[in-house]
Amino acid sequence: MGTQVLGATFSGSDLSGGEFSTFDWQAANFAHCDLTNSELGDLDIRGVDLQGVKLDNYQASLLMERLGIAVIG
């Protein structure tokens, strides 16, 4: 069982370098957070509002690949 964050608001928070491998991304608000260098676990971007979120290149590529988008370069 992961961290319980139901209804929490992390909007605008610096969560860079965090460990979110066992985490319910749909339970809280992460808009405008800095998630760079974080372990995003099983984040499915189709069900989470990531408006304004900061990601590094590796994270963005990984999330796009989960959608079936091939990232080249």
PDB file of C-alpha atoms in Angstrom:
ATOM      1  CA  MET A   1       0.000   0.000   0.000  1.00  0.00           C
ATOM      2  CA  GLY A   2       1.361   3.390  -1.017  1.00  0.00           C
ATOM      3  CA  THR A   3       1.006   6.822   0.479  1.00  0.00           C
ATOM      4  CA  GLN A   4      -2.579   7.989   1.064  1.00  0.00           C
ATOM      5  CA  VAL A   5      -3.062  11.351  -0.665  1.00  0.00           C
ATOM      6  CA  LEU A   6      -6.796  11.387  -1.415  1.00  0.00           C
ATOM      7  CA  GLY A   7      -7.853  14.994  -1.924  1.00  0.00           C
ATOM      8  CA  ALA A   8      -4.390  16.456  -1.282  1.00  0.00           C
ATOM      9  CA  THR A   9      -3.230  19.489  -3.254  1.00  0.00           C
ATOM     10  CA  PHE A  10       0.405  19.588  -4.295  1.00  0.00           C
ATOM     11  CA  SER A  11      -0.218  22.319  -6.866  1.00  0.00           C
ATOM     12  CA  GLY A  12       2.935  24.372  -7.420  1.00  0.00           C
ATOM     13  CA  SER A  13       5.069  22.176  -5.150  1.00  0.00           C
ATOM     14  CA  ASP A  14       8.684  21.220  -5.787  1.00  0.00           C
ATOM     15  CA  LEU A  15       8.519  17.423  -5.783  1.00  0.00           C
ATOM     16  CA  SER A  16      11.708  17.012  -7.808  1.00  0.00           C
ATOM     17  CA  GLY A  17      13.701  13.902  -7.005  1.00  0.00           C
ATOM     18  CA  GLY A  18      10.701  12.254  -5.324  1.00  0.00           C
ATOM     19  CA  GLU A  19       9.907   8.528  -5.238  1.00  0.00           C
ATOM     20  CA  PHE A  20       6.371   7.825  -6.460  1.00  0.00           C
ATOM     21  CA  SER A  21       6.572   4.153  -7.418  1.00  0.00           C
ATOM     22  CA  THR A  22       3.577   3.038  -5.316  1.00  0.00           C
ATOM     23  CA  PHE A  23       1.378   6.070  -5.633  1.00  0.00           C
ATOM     24  CA  ASP A  24      -2.218   6.866  -6.643  1.00  0.00           C
ATOM     25  CA  TRP A  25      -1.725   9.778  -9.046  1.00  0.00           C
ATOM     26  CA  GLN A  26      -5.476  10.280  -9.541  1.00  0.00           C
ATOM     27  CA  ALA A  27      -6.104  10.966  -5.853  1.00  0.00           C
ATOM     28  CA  ALA A  28      -4.523  14.424  -5.656  1.00  0.00           C
ATOM     29  CA  ASN A  29      -3.823  17.658  -7.550  1.00  0.00           C
ATOM     30  CA  PHE A  30      -0.336  17.898  -9.090  1.00  0.00           C
ATOM     31  CA  ALA A  31      -0.856  20.832 -11.473  1.00  0.00           C
ATOM     32  CA  HIS A  32       2.188  23.108 -11.871  1.00  0.00           C
ATOM     33  CA  CYS A  33       4.464  20.823  -9.805  1.00  0.00           C
ATOM     34  CA  ASP A  34       8.150  20.300 -10.471  1.00  0.00           C
ATOM     35  CA  LEU A  35       8.536  16.541 -10.940  1.00  0.00           C
ATOM     36  CA  THR A  36      11.960  16.593 -12.602  1.00  0.00           C
ATOM     37  CA  ASN A  37      14.253  13.699 -11.688  1.00  0.00           C
ATOM     38  CA  SER A  38      11.392  11.940  -9.880  1.00  0.00           C
ATOM     39  CA  GLU A  39      10.511   8.244 -10.133  1.00  0.00           C
ATOM     40  CA  LEU A  40       6.994   8.434 -11.602  1.00  0.00           C
ATOM     41  CA  GLY A  41       6.051   4.791 -11.113  1.00  0.00           C
ATOM     42  CA  ASP A  42       2.953   3.779 -13.069  1.00  0.00           C
ATOM     43  CA  LEU A  43       1.721   7.315 -13.816  1.00  0.00           C
ATOM     44  CA  ASP A  44      -0.847   7.169 -16.630  1.00  0.00           C
ATOM     45  CA  ILE A  45      -1.054  10.666 -18.094  1.00  0.00           C
ATOM     46  CA  ARG A  46      -4.491   9.921 -19.555  1.00  0.00           C
ATOM     47  CA  GLY A  47      -6.066  10.123 -16.103  1.00  0.00           C
ATOM     48  CA  VAL A  48      -4.109  12.869 -14.351  1.00  0.00           C
ATOM     49  CA  ASP A  49      -4.145  16.648 -14.884  1.00  0.00           C
ATOM     50  CA  LEU A  50      -0.505  17.541 -15.518  1.00  0.00           C
ATOM     51  CA  GLN A  51      -1.105  21.119 -16.611  1.00  0.00           C
ATOM     52  CA  GLY A  52       2.047  23.181 -16.031  1.00  0.00           C
ATOM     53  CA  VAL A  53       4.024  20.228 -14.622  1.00  0.00           C
ATOM     54  CA  LYS A  54       7.794  20.270 -15.151  1.00  0.00           C
ATOM     55  CA  LEU A  55       9.369  17.028 -16.410  1.00  0.00           C
ATOM     56  CA  ASP A  56      12.839  16.233 -17.686  1.00  0.00           C
ATOM     57  CA  ASN A  57      13.442  14.843 -21.193  1.00  0.00           C
ATOM     58  CA  TYR A  58      13.708  11.236 -19.997  1.00  0.00           C
ATOM     59  CA  GLN A  59      10.407  11.417 -18.104  1.00  0.00           C
ATOM     60  CA  ALA A  60       8.574  13.012 -21.032  1.00  0.00           C
ATOM     61  CA  SER A  61       9.897  10.335 -23.404  1.00  0.00           C
ATOM     62  CA  LEU A  62       8.902   7.534 -21.025  1.00  0.00           C
ATOM     63  CA  LEU A  63       5.358   8.862 -20.625  1.00  0.00           C
ATOM     64  CA  MET A  64       4.926   9.304 -24.376  1.00  0.00           C
ATOM     65  CA  GLU A  65       6.138   5.741 -24.995  1.00  0.00           C
ATOM     66  CA  ARG A  66       3.445   4.494 -22.595  1.00  0.00           C
ATOM     67  CA  LEU A  67       0.926   6.073 -24.974  1.00  0.00           C
ATOM     68  CA  GLY A  68       2.441   4.211 -27.903  1.00  0.00           C
ATOM     69  CA  ILE A  69       4.367   7.201 -29.255  1.00  0.00           C
ATOM     70  CA  ALA A  70       7.866   6.338 -30.463  1.00  0.00           C
ATOM     71  CA  VAL A  71      10.360   8.999 -29.407  1.00  0.00           C
ATOM     72  CA  ILE A  72      13.317   9.300 -31.786  1.00  0.00           C
ATOM     73  CA  GLY A  73      16.505  11.188 -30.994  1.00  0.00           C
TER      74      GLY A  73
END
